[in-house]
């Protein structure tokens, strides 16, 4: 089982991102679970959401404390919250950032990846410049770095989880898949 | 116990509690239960005073006042003698009699 | 067809598959999505039902009572304070023997104001005469809704389906939606013998003296007793249709267990995982999930626990002044029947997360202990 924690800010769509991720994995034949951190969500405040992916039905029903990977939707969060908390040794961190992985230092225990999902979202008219919707680009990058889901499963996931601008979202996911800094 | 209920013209025999429905429901119309037998006071319409305004008909909670040929008529099978009709009649056309006297 | 959905939507689709005819509901967090989705389903014409927007939960259940008394299949959903406001009408629905299905998202009672998982809300309705299911997965929520109508309409009892706030209500997971044609074969239209019908008028709920009231209660208890076999029978029928079996209890690795953990709701699912880990450590622990608490599956429980040495109950609820409600119920079932000692633990009250490690600690503590205790506050910060 793979457990992923998503860090975002309230209103940024972290919960939706965890669900798009789960949907993509489900379309790829996996069993999944996606849920928000059970708290009160305030706009702008740090929020967390979780995704579990497994080959068999997921029975565990507690929140995720020891993730295999962490996705950071907003790089400014790194200053505010400990995004590596509980992250398993050898785990990966995927950051939405225009910087390179080597610009981040989380110690030798983790593998860092960056993707400029904000730029991709803006290029594809997803959301506004002030509030770009980065979910689908992030999922594309996730597919590439983990190899857990194929790109066509990501596209099917977008078809079933995203109600509008499906083509733009798929394009964003493909671009992220192709350009991810490894 | 062998109470007879009338259901749509049919006779239903209850021989004991086991024949009861699972909930408090009657086996049919409750018209056999002639609530007029509870009456202590009897309203009687004085048709000379009555102006056919049907306020009594509107207010009777039973409803035991029916309209026959454009006039109010009390159905004593179901009139409980609450005397609401007499209280509300604007012409004091409903007289109170004591039952059994 | 397999698809992903949140637990709340599993409830909505369960109602849709059951072809409910009347929905009367009032929104409350974390149940809101259930009725929101149902209103969409009705508006889109995917369900031919009357959706009644009411001004309170008391009215929601009253609306369902009227509808069910008229022979319609009625549905509502609520949570916590909303369920409490329904209380009077729950007694009514049960005593009027109306097979309404009510979904309750288990949420802590306020104050302290909370929207998180806790079973005290629905367990406070234990004695109203509703059958009471604790679903532990989204699949369970969906399937239980269909089953509740099938069973309830035979024994003429309403059913309360409870499931944990957020751990299920807002968690998206994979659910297998049976085709509605299959469900139609399983669940025929509701056609009660006694109903409000202008062509066959009768009175309902009239004055009932001591001469008969006692007998109505007897008949309710009789219906609960019959429900035990009907739940099993319909569970098997449903299995033929879907491959999924639902019973009153679901034991997991209990056959040779020294210690059996007794659980319900989502804690039961996590406990299965904990049991696997404990087994790997060489500890003979099993998990007994109580899926239905009314009717109480006493005999089934006795059959499962008879060879174990210790029992530990985990309650996400408390009857303050005594202890956990599942623990009380279990002990009353065991009295006169066995001498197996019972430990009563609380965990997860007010939505506090119950992790695998918490459950393993409970198992380890119980295995080590030789003195049973009624009430152990696991993890309390006092
Ligand atoms: S209220 Fe009085 S006047 Fe009016 S219809 Fe009745 S009896 Fe007649
Ligand atoms: S006495 Fe009462 S029940 Fe009788 S007719 Fe008058 S209002 Fe109706």
XYZ file of C-alpha atoms and ligand atoms in Angstrom:
681
model
C 0.000 0.000 0.000
C 1.166 3.510 -0.872
C 0.155 6.392 1.383
C 0.392 9.976 0.174
C -0.082 13.223 2.035
C -1.004 16.400 0.232
C -0.187 19.829 1.660
C -2.079 22.839 0.387
C -3.843 25.946 1.514
C -7.596 26.135 2.154
C -9.364 26.868 -1.121
C -6.433 25.646 -3.214
C -8.023 22.284 -3.939
C -5.829 19.905 -1.942
C -8.824 17.694 -1.192
C -9.800 17.648 -4.842
C -6.192 16.874 -5.758
C -6.158 13.873 -3.410
C -9.335 12.657 -5.092
C -8.094 13.182 -8.656
C -4.972 11.254 -7.698
C -7.104 8.444 -6.277
C -9.364 8.455 -9.312
C -6.370 8.123 -11.635
C -5.055 5.174 -9.618
C -8.532 3.624 -9.573
C -8.738 3.953 -13.368
C -5.402 2.165 -13.413
C -7.006 -0.805 -11.634
C -6.076 0.013 -8.045
C -8.140 0.221 -4.871
C -8.035 3.698 -3.377
C -9.074 5.932 -0.551
C -8.949 9.734 -0.492
C -9.978 12.007 2.335
C -9.291 15.381 3.873
C -7.598 15.846 7.206
C -10.572 15.977 9.525
C -10.441 19.512 10.779
C -11.945 22.882 10.097
C -10.891 24.248 6.728
C -10.249 27.976 6.492
C -9.318 29.786 3.313
C -5.579 30.258 3.097
C -4.778 28.187 6.164
C -2.589 25.088 5.718
C -4.673 22.006 4.954
C -3.867 18.362 4.382
C -5.496 15.624 2.366
C -4.597 11.982 1.977
C -4.637 9.262 -0.650
C -4.112 5.539 -0.173
C -3.460 3.257 -3.144
C -3.380 -0.531 -2.916
C -3.891 -3.682 -4.969
C -6.592 -4.893 -2.572
C -9.478 -3.067 -0.860
C -8.178 -0.594 1.711
C -9.384 -1.507 5.190
C -7.392 0.875 7.331
C -9.556 3.840 8.302
C -7.300 6.094 10.317
C -5.524 9.131 8.938
C -2.047 8.862 7.426
C 0.881 9.452 9.775
C 3.748 7.776 7.965
C 3.332 8.625 4.285
C 5.411 7.119 1.495
C 5.264 10.382 -0.363
C 4.318 14.003 0.194
C 2.923 16.471 -2.323
C 3.289 20.181 -1.610
C 0.894 22.295 -3.660
C 2.215 25.606 -2.374
C 5.995 25.959 -1.801
C 5.505 28.759 0.753
C 4.019 26.116 3.043
C 7.470 24.625 3.547
C 8.275 27.578 5.820
C 5.073 27.096 7.817
C 4.570 23.355 8.261
C 6.906 20.402 8.615
C 6.089 18.683 5.339
C 8.460 15.813 6.115
C 6.675 14.911 9.358
C 6.409 11.118 9.556
C 7.628 10.744 5.970
C 9.177 7.314 5.577
C 12.905 7.118 5.023
C 13.508 6.982 1.283
C 10.181 8.674 0.704
C 9.626 11.279 -1.987
C 8.515 14.899 -1.879
C 6.862 16.453 -4.926
C 6.787 20.248 -4.769
C 4.882 22.609 -7.006
C 7.728 25.049 -7.602
C 9.672 26.819 -10.318
C 12.896 25.886 -8.537
C 15.056 22.823 -9.061
C 15.051 19.898 -6.627
C 18.615 20.748 -5.544
C 17.336 24.145 -4.358
C 15.573 22.332 -1.532
C 17.310 20.703 1.385
C 15.400 18.166 3.424
C 18.444 16.049 4.259
C 19.621 12.869 2.605
C 16.623 10.721 3.591
C 14.236 11.885 0.894
C 13.987 12.094 -2.846
C 12.899 15.573 -4.039
C 11.017 16.402 -7.241
C 9.758 19.740 -8.451
C 7.253 20.659 -11.101
C 6.065 24.138 -12.005
C 2.419 23.156 -11.912
C 1.358 26.771 -11.453
C 2.921 27.757 -14.772
C 1.372 24.755 -16.530
C -2.029 25.560 -15.035
C -1.851 29.195 -16.144
C -0.728 28.211 -19.647
C -3.758 25.973 -19.914
C -6.176 28.535 -18.467
C -6.911 26.379 -15.441
C -8.213 28.651 -12.740
C -7.034 32.244 -12.585
C -3.545 33.728 -12.396
C -4.183 34.475 -8.719
C -5.654 31.060 -8.008
C -4.423 28.547 -10.583
C -5.820 25.012 -10.338
C -2.776 22.797 -10.192
C -4.356 19.405 -9.379
C -4.081 17.805 -12.754
C -0.517 18.896 -13.470
C 0.476 17.504 -10.078
C -1.182 14.179 -10.852
C 0.709 13.989 -14.146
C 3.987 14.570 -12.311
C 3.024 12.011 -9.677
C 2.414 9.414 -12.396
C 5.883 9.990 -13.817
C 7.878 9.943 -10.588
C 6.163 6.970 -8.962
C 5.344 4.909 -12.039
C 2.269 3.812 -10.065
C -0.195 4.871 -12.731
C -0.011 5.058 -16.489
C -0.743 8.300 -18.287
C -3.912 6.880 -19.889
C -5.266 6.068 -16.413
C -4.555 9.665 -15.417
C -6.540 10.854 -18.423
C -9.425 8.522 -17.596
C -9.253 9.775 -14.026
C -9.542 13.358 -15.210
C -12.491 12.405 -17.419
C -14.405 11.006 -14.491
C -13.294 13.339 -11.676
C -13.138 16.739 -13.380
C -16.436 18.137 -14.615
C -15.161 20.970 -16.848
C -12.214 21.759 -19.185
C -11.301 18.104 -19.432
C -9.007 18.551 -22.440
C -7.052 21.421 -20.866
C -6.656 19.397 -17.693
C -5.418 16.365 -19.602
C -2.965 18.533 -21.481
C -1.678 19.968 -18.199
C -1.211 16.465 -16.824
C 0.667 15.357 -19.966
C 2.928 18.396 -19.889
C 3.790 17.798 -16.248
C 4.395 14.127 -17.016
C 6.854 15.069 -19.757
C 8.643 17.968 -18.063
C 8.982 16.777 -14.477
C 12.416 17.437 -13.007
C 13.679 14.065 -11.912
C -63.502 -11.450 22.927
C -65.418 -11.445 19.662
C -65.703 -7.885 18.453
C -67.208 -7.416 15.026
C -65.816 -4.718 12.774
C -67.279 -3.624 9.496
C -64.784 -3.225 6.706
C -66.270 -2.101 3.411
C -69.427 -4.022 4.054
C -67.477 -7.108 5.178
C -67.761 -8.462 8.678
C -64.409 -9.096 10.354
C -64.274 -11.231 13.438
C -61.600 -10.722 16.041
C -61.269 -13.761 18.219
C -58.286 -12.578 20.219
C -55.220 -10.349 20.352
C -53.379 -12.529 17.866
C -55.720 -11.295 15.130
C -54.768 -7.681 15.796
C -52.680 -5.819 13.237
C -49.063 -5.341 14.332
C -49.670 -1.627 14.898
C -52.513 0.335 16.425
C -54.646 0.382 13.276
C -58.350 -0.265 12.939
C -59.417 -3.105 10.691
C -61.637 -0.784 8.733
C -63.790 2.316 9.024
C -64.489 3.326 12.593
C -68.083 4.325 11.801
C -69.358 1.440 13.932
C -68.052 3.361 16.921
C -71.100 5.567 17.509
C -69.560 8.317 19.591
C -73.031 9.849 20.017
C -73.477 7.516 22.960
C -70.983 9.639 24.956
C -73.273 12.683 24.822
C -74.565 14.336 28.011
C -75.848 17.509 26.354
C -77.887 17.485 23.153
C -77.801 20.384 20.669
C -81.121 20.977 18.950
C -81.449 23.416 16.045
C -84.360 25.803 16.094
C -84.921 26.089 12.350
C -87.130 29.158 12.787
C -84.148 31.115 14.113
C -81.508 29.488 11.902
C -80.310 31.586 8.982
C -78.304 28.761 7.310
C -74.947 30.449 7.746
C -73.321 27.021 8.406
C -70.960 28.376 11.026
C -71.963 25.401 13.185
C -71.122 23.043 10.329
C -67.696 24.635 10.038
C -66.939 24.456 13.736
C -68.230 21.009 14.646
C -65.055 19.026 15.448
C -66.556 15.628 14.712
C -67.931 16.586 12.114
C -71.474 15.658 13.129
C -73.323 18.459 11.352
C -74.180 17.672 7.779
C -75.994 19.742 5.208
C -79.267 18.307 3.957
C -81.371 20.288 1.470
C -79.378 23.466 2.197
C -80.042 23.242 5.959
C -77.760 22.140 8.824
C -78.703 18.768 10.306
C -77.112 17.184 13.398
C -76.128 13.547 13.116
C -76.817 12.289 16.627
C -75.018 8.996 15.954
C -71.727 10.906 16.202
C -72.512 14.213 17.947
C -70.580 14.138 21.244
C -72.480 17.029 22.786
C -69.525 19.358 23.096
C -71.861 22.302 22.349
C -69.285 24.157 20.313
C -71.959 24.649 17.682
C -74.279 26.346 20.150
C -71.445 28.559 21.365
C -70.592 29.685 17.840
C -74.107 30.102 16.412
C -74.591 33.860 15.789
C -78.369 33.569 16.127
C -78.459 31.425 19.272
C -80.448 29.005 17.181
C -78.991 25.916 18.841
C -80.723 24.974 22.059
C -79.067 22.866 24.745
C -81.061 19.954 26.103
C -79.929 17.536 28.783
C -79.773 13.929 27.550
C -81.953 11.328 29.220
C -84.354 13.811 30.784
C -19.966 -1.428 -11.825
C -16.992 -0.369 -9.730
C -16.616 3.356 -9.197
C -15.270 5.769 -6.609
C -17.491 7.777 -4.300
C -17.640 9.293 -0.855
C -19.518 7.420 1.868
C -22.259 10.032 1.852
C -22.879 9.447 -1.835
C -23.003 5.699 -1.220
C -26.000 6.445 1.009
C -27.620 8.581 -1.709
C -27.104 5.920 -4.368
C -28.324 3.223 -1.982
C -31.583 5.154 -1.680
C -31.733 5.608 -5.454
C -31.170 1.898 -6.093
C -33.936 1.146 -3.569
C -36.266 3.367 -5.604
C -37.384 5.327 -2.573
C -40.585 7.245 -3.302
C -40.476 9.940 -0.662
C -37.427 11.717 0.761
C -37.978 14.199 3.567
C -34.749 15.619 4.927
C -33.038 18.561 6.514
C -29.325 19.228 5.953
C -26.747 18.980 8.734
C -22.961 18.577 8.585
C -21.600 15.971 7.846
C -24.761 14.491 6.308
C -25.484 17.377 3.897
C -23.948 15.726 0.836
C -26.360 12.781 1.139
C -29.466 14.890 0.626
C -27.765 17.306 -1.742
C -26.924 14.395 -4.055
C -30.404 12.924 -3.670
C -32.023 16.226 -4.605
C -29.852 16.243 -7.752
C -30.739 12.631 -8.514
C -34.441 13.454 -8.199
C -34.120 16.709 -10.197
C -32.244 14.870 -12.965
C -35.057 12.351 -13.199
C -32.849 9.461 -12.138
C -35.273 8.691 -9.338
C -39.030 9.105 -9.374
C -39.510 10.455 -5.875
C -41.102 13.265 -3.958
C -38.396 15.360 -2.292
C -39.849 17.213 0.682
C -37.817 20.107 2.043
C -38.744 20.354 5.679
C -37.962 22.854 8.418
C -36.525 20.418 10.950
C -35.515 16.816 11.491
C -38.638 16.270 13.562
C -40.632 17.177 10.463
C -38.357 15.077 8.258
C -39.230 11.937 10.183
C -42.886 13.028 10.413
C -42.961 13.361 6.623
C -41.480 9.902 6.268
C -44.061 8.530 8.695
C -46.944 9.959 6.680
C -45.460 8.683 3.449
C -44.706 5.236 4.796
C -48.152 4.957 6.390
C -49.570 5.665 2.922
C -47.544 2.758 1.562
C -44.613 4.680 0.068
C -40.971 3.727 0.492
C -39.596 6.592 2.588
C -36.052 7.734 3.287
C -34.303 10.345 5.365
C -30.820 11.087 6.653
C -29.445 13.116 9.520
C -26.708 13.372 12.116
C -26.158 14.052 15.827
C -28.356 16.937 17.055
C -30.670 16.322 14.110
C -31.193 12.713 15.144
C -31.840 13.843 18.696
C -34.535 16.211 17.433
C -36.136 13.251 15.630
C -36.285 11.200 18.794
C -40.033 11.438 19.397
C -40.814 10.470 15.823
C -38.435 7.506 15.920
C -40.597 5.942 18.611
C -43.577 6.792 16.449
C -42.147 5.220 13.302
C -41.256 2.039 15.158
C -44.527 1.638 17.042
C -46.500 2.412 13.891
C -44.382 -0.360 12.327
C -43.258 1.683 9.339
C -40.206 0.331 7.479
C -38.579 3.711 6.904
C -34.822 3.787 6.381
C -32.891 6.492 8.167
C -29.205 7.117 7.598
C -27.331 8.741 10.453
C -23.807 10.011 10.107
C -22.349 9.283 13.547
C -21.183 12.613 14.931
C -20.415 13.749 18.465
C -23.172 15.483 20.378
C -22.626 19.129 21.307
C -21.446 21.039 23.238
C -18.310 21.193 22.773
C -19.426 21.802 19.288
C -18.164 18.987 17.094
C -18.771 17.532 13.671
C -16.547 14.477 14.116
C -17.176 10.783 14.545
C -18.762 9.452 17.723
C -21.518 6.890 18.229
C -23.339 8.485 21.141
C -25.899 10.133 18.865
C -27.308 6.942 17.399
C -26.819 4.786 20.479
C -29.007 7.266 22.360
C -31.788 5.991 20.071
C -31.134 2.367 20.951
C -34.460 1.817 22.685
C -36.749 3.430 20.114
C -37.424 0.116 18.370
C -35.438 0.695 15.185
C -33.172 -1.960 13.769
C -29.704 -0.490 13.991
C -26.852 -1.133 11.589
C -23.315 0.230 11.951
C -21.832 0.293 8.458
C -18.062 0.161 8.232
C -17.365 0.890 4.549
C -18.983 2.837 1.735
C -19.951 -0.463 0.129
C -21.622 -1.458 3.384
C -23.550 1.847 3.430
C -24.874 1.354 -0.096
C -25.712 -2.328 0.289
C -27.212 -1.878 3.761
C -29.691 0.649 2.416
C -31.104 -1.845 -0.072
C -31.036 -4.636 2.519
C -32.715 -2.461 5.157
C -35.768 -1.996 2.950
C -35.854 -5.672 2.030
C -35.694 -6.761 5.662
C -37.644 -3.895 7.219
C -40.590 -4.343 4.862
C -40.923 -7.982 5.912
C -40.826 -7.422 9.658
C -42.383 -3.934 9.522
C -39.662 -2.138 11.417
C -37.725 1.003 10.547
C -33.947 0.815 10.233
C -31.242 3.189 11.340
C -28.021 2.913 9.345
C -25.172 4.657 11.126
C -21.650 5.340 9.908
C -18.722 7.392 11.096
C -18.444 11.060 10.198
C -15.530 11.861 7.858
C -13.852 8.448 8.230
C -16.640 7.361 5.882
C -18.866 10.320 5.089
C -16.111 12.341 3.387
C -13.782 9.541 2.378
C -13.758 8.591 -1.276
C -13.258 4.928 -1.990
C -14.154 2.201 -4.436
C -17.754 1.009 -4.414
C -19.349 -1.627 -6.591
C -22.740 -0.307 -7.748
C -25.059 -3.199 -8.557
C -27.166 -2.632 -11.686
C -30.603 -1.323 -10.717
C -32.223 -4.195 -12.667
C -30.580 -6.623 -10.238
C -31.706 -4.596 -7.257
C -35.244 -4.487 -8.684
C -35.291 -8.281 -8.747
C -34.105 -8.377 -5.151
C -36.293 -5.586 -3.794
C -39.871 -5.615 -5.071
C -42.103 -2.548 -4.621
C -43.432 -2.000 -1.110
C -47.055 -2.968 -0.730
C -48.102 -3.151 2.917
C -51.269 -4.812 4.127
C -52.198 -1.898 6.371
C -51.889 1.550 4.861
C -53.650 4.884 4.551
C -55.953 4.298 1.607
C -59.041 6.320 0.729
C -60.599 3.233 -0.824
C -60.155 1.192 2.330
C -60.272 3.702 5.157
C -59.063 2.866 8.614
C -57.710 4.766 11.575
C -54.064 4.651 12.690
C -52.472 5.335 16.017
C -55.720 5.749 17.935
C -56.067 5.661 21.711
C -54.798 2.297 22.916
C -55.410 1.268 26.484
C -53.390 -1.112 28.598
C -55.722 -3.750 27.265
C -53.754 -3.803 23.999
C -50.585 -1.697 24.268
C -48.650 -4.497 25.964
C -49.455 -6.794 23.058
C -48.200 -4.261 20.516
C -44.870 -4.225 22.311
C -44.830 -8.011 22.317
C -45.382 -8.022 18.567
C -42.523 -5.560 18.077
C -40.172 -7.787 20.020
C -41.400 -10.773 18.024
C -40.577 -8.851 14.830
C -37.069 -8.123 16.101
C -36.600 -11.824 16.881
C -37.785 -12.786 13.398
C -35.526 -10.154 11.892
C -32.452 -12.109 12.997
C -33.266 -14.979 10.638
C -34.506 -12.685 7.886
C -31.282 -10.658 8.006
C -29.342 -13.888 7.451
C -31.687 -15.163 4.749
C -31.638 -11.883 2.827
C -27.910 -11.596 3.390
C -27.504 -14.883 1.507
C -29.887 -13.803 -1.259
C -27.943 -10.588 -1.620
C -24.720 -12.549 -1.782
C -26.063 -14.569 -4.713
C -26.728 -11.289 -6.480
C -23.556 -9.376 -5.647
C -21.055 -11.754 -4.091
C -21.133 -9.731 -0.870
C -22.507 -11.265 2.335
C -23.825 -9.214 5.228
C -24.625 -10.668 8.635
C -25.312 -9.294 12.094
C -21.716 -9.919 13.100
C -18.542 -10.396 11.087
C -15.807 -12.330 12.891
C -12.262 -12.102 11.578
C -9.624 -14.653 12.602
C -11.624 -15.513 15.711
C -11.629 -19.338 15.393
C -8.460 -19.975 17.400
C -8.123 -16.574 19.070
C -7.110 -16.247 22.722
C -8.235 -12.629 22.695
C -11.205 -11.353 20.713
C -11.543 -7.626 20.149
C -15.161 -6.503 19.783
C -15.554 -3.489 17.520
C -17.978 -1.592 15.301
C -17.973 1.045 12.587
C -14.725 2.113 10.951
C -12.691 1.037 13.988
C -13.681 -2.520 13.057
C -12.021 -2.218 9.645
C -8.797 -0.801 11.052
C -8.875 -3.558 13.664
C -8.785 -6.229 10.944
C -5.478 -4.745 9.799
C -4.219 -4.581 13.397
C -5.189 -8.239 13.895
C -3.094 -9.268 10.879
C -0.104 -7.459 12.365
C -0.677 -8.980 15.811
C -0.912 -12.434 14.244
C 2.415 -11.851 12.532
C 3.836 -11.114 15.965
C 2.528 -14.529 17.052
C -0.371 -13.186 19.125
C -3.629 -15.068 18.725
C -6.009 -12.151 18.415
C -9.278 -11.977 16.493
C -11.756 -9.220 15.672
C -15.503 -9.501 16.074
C -17.275 -6.712 14.239
C -20.786 -6.036 15.499
C -22.596 -4.810 12.388
C -26.088 -4.865 13.837
C -26.834 -3.986 17.446
C -30.649 -4.214 17.164
C -31.776 -6.909 16.976
C -28.902 -7.917 19.225
C -27.080 -10.976 17.833
C -26.594 -12.675 21.200
C -26.484 -16.279 20.000
C -24.165 -15.466 17.084
C -21.776 -13.736 19.459
C -21.801 -16.625 21.907
C -20.979 -19.040 19.099
C -17.949 -16.989 18.064
C -16.496 -16.202 21.472
C -17.083 -19.532 23.192
C -13.487 -20.767 22.954
C -11.573 -17.548 23.558
C -9.940 -16.629 26.861
C -10.416 -12.869 26.929
C -12.593 -10.245 25.279
C -11.798 -6.538 24.859
C -14.550 -4.222 23.638
C -13.616 -0.929 21.979
C -16.339 1.701 22.313
C -16.478 5.010 20.458
C -19.264 6.045 22.833
C -20.022 6.171 26.518
C -23.075 6.035 28.697
C -21.696 8.438 31.285
C -22.233 7.125 34.781
C -21.613 3.570 33.579
C -19.388 2.735 30.614
C -19.124 1.934 26.920
C -22.441 0.812 25.459
C -21.167 -2.073 23.317
C -19.319 -3.333 26.397
C -22.481 -3.199 28.510
C -24.451 -5.017 25.859
C -21.829 -7.688 25.436
C -21.543 -8.317 29.136
C -25.298 -8.655 29.512
C -25.248 -11.197 26.664
C -22.485 -13.215 28.315
C -23.970 -13.285 31.802
C -25.351 -16.721 32.707
C -23.708 -18.097 29.552
C -19.922 -17.987 29.992
C -17.254 -16.812 32.406
C -14.991 -15.222 29.804
C -13.653 -11.949 31.264
C -14.409 -8.700 29.426
C -12.298 -5.530 29.289
C -14.061 -2.322 28.272
C -12.007 0.280 26.392
C -12.983 3.686 25.085
C -11.299 5.079 21.995
C -12.038 7.548 19.254
C -14.584 9.598 21.202
C -15.334 12.940 19.518
C -13.611 11.830 16.314
C -10.174 11.215 17.771
C -8.349 9.021 15.323
C -7.947 5.356 16.248
C -4.711 4.121 14.754
C -3.503 0.594 14.218
C -0.964 1.145 16.990
C -3.742 2.154 19.443
C -5.618 -1.055 18.717
C -2.459 -3.125 19.088
C -1.809 -1.467 22.445
C -5.315 -2.368 23.571
C -4.693 -5.978 22.533
C -1.283 -6.090 24.229
C -2.592 -4.498 27.435
C -5.433 -6.982 27.595
C -3.184 -9.963 26.887
C -0.930 -8.871 29.759
C -3.691 -8.033 32.218
C -5.266 -10.621 34.497
C -7.866 -8.313 35.989
C -10.795 -7.310 33.763
C -11.913 -3.679 33.951
C -15.201 -2.098 32.870
C -13.840 1.212 31.687
C -10.387 1.989 30.377
C -9.916 5.438 28.824
C -7.397 4.647 26.119
C -5.259 7.681 25.341
C -7.077 10.162 27.557
C -4.798 13.143 28.243
C -5.660 13.330 31.930
S -74.716 28.520 13.121
Fe -76.767 28.821 13.858
S -77.688 30.056 12.264
Fe -75.796 29.307 11.422
S -76.459 27.448 10.310
Fe -75.822 26.827 12.372
S -77.728 26.825 13.502
Fe -78.104 27.990 11.705
S -72.526 19.440 20.015
Fe -70.435 19.372 19.318
S -70.370 17.411 18.261
Fe -72.533 17.892 18.502
S -73.059 18.893 16.629
Fe -72.535 20.498 18.101
S -70.392 20.863 17.686
Fe -70.874 18.949 16.724
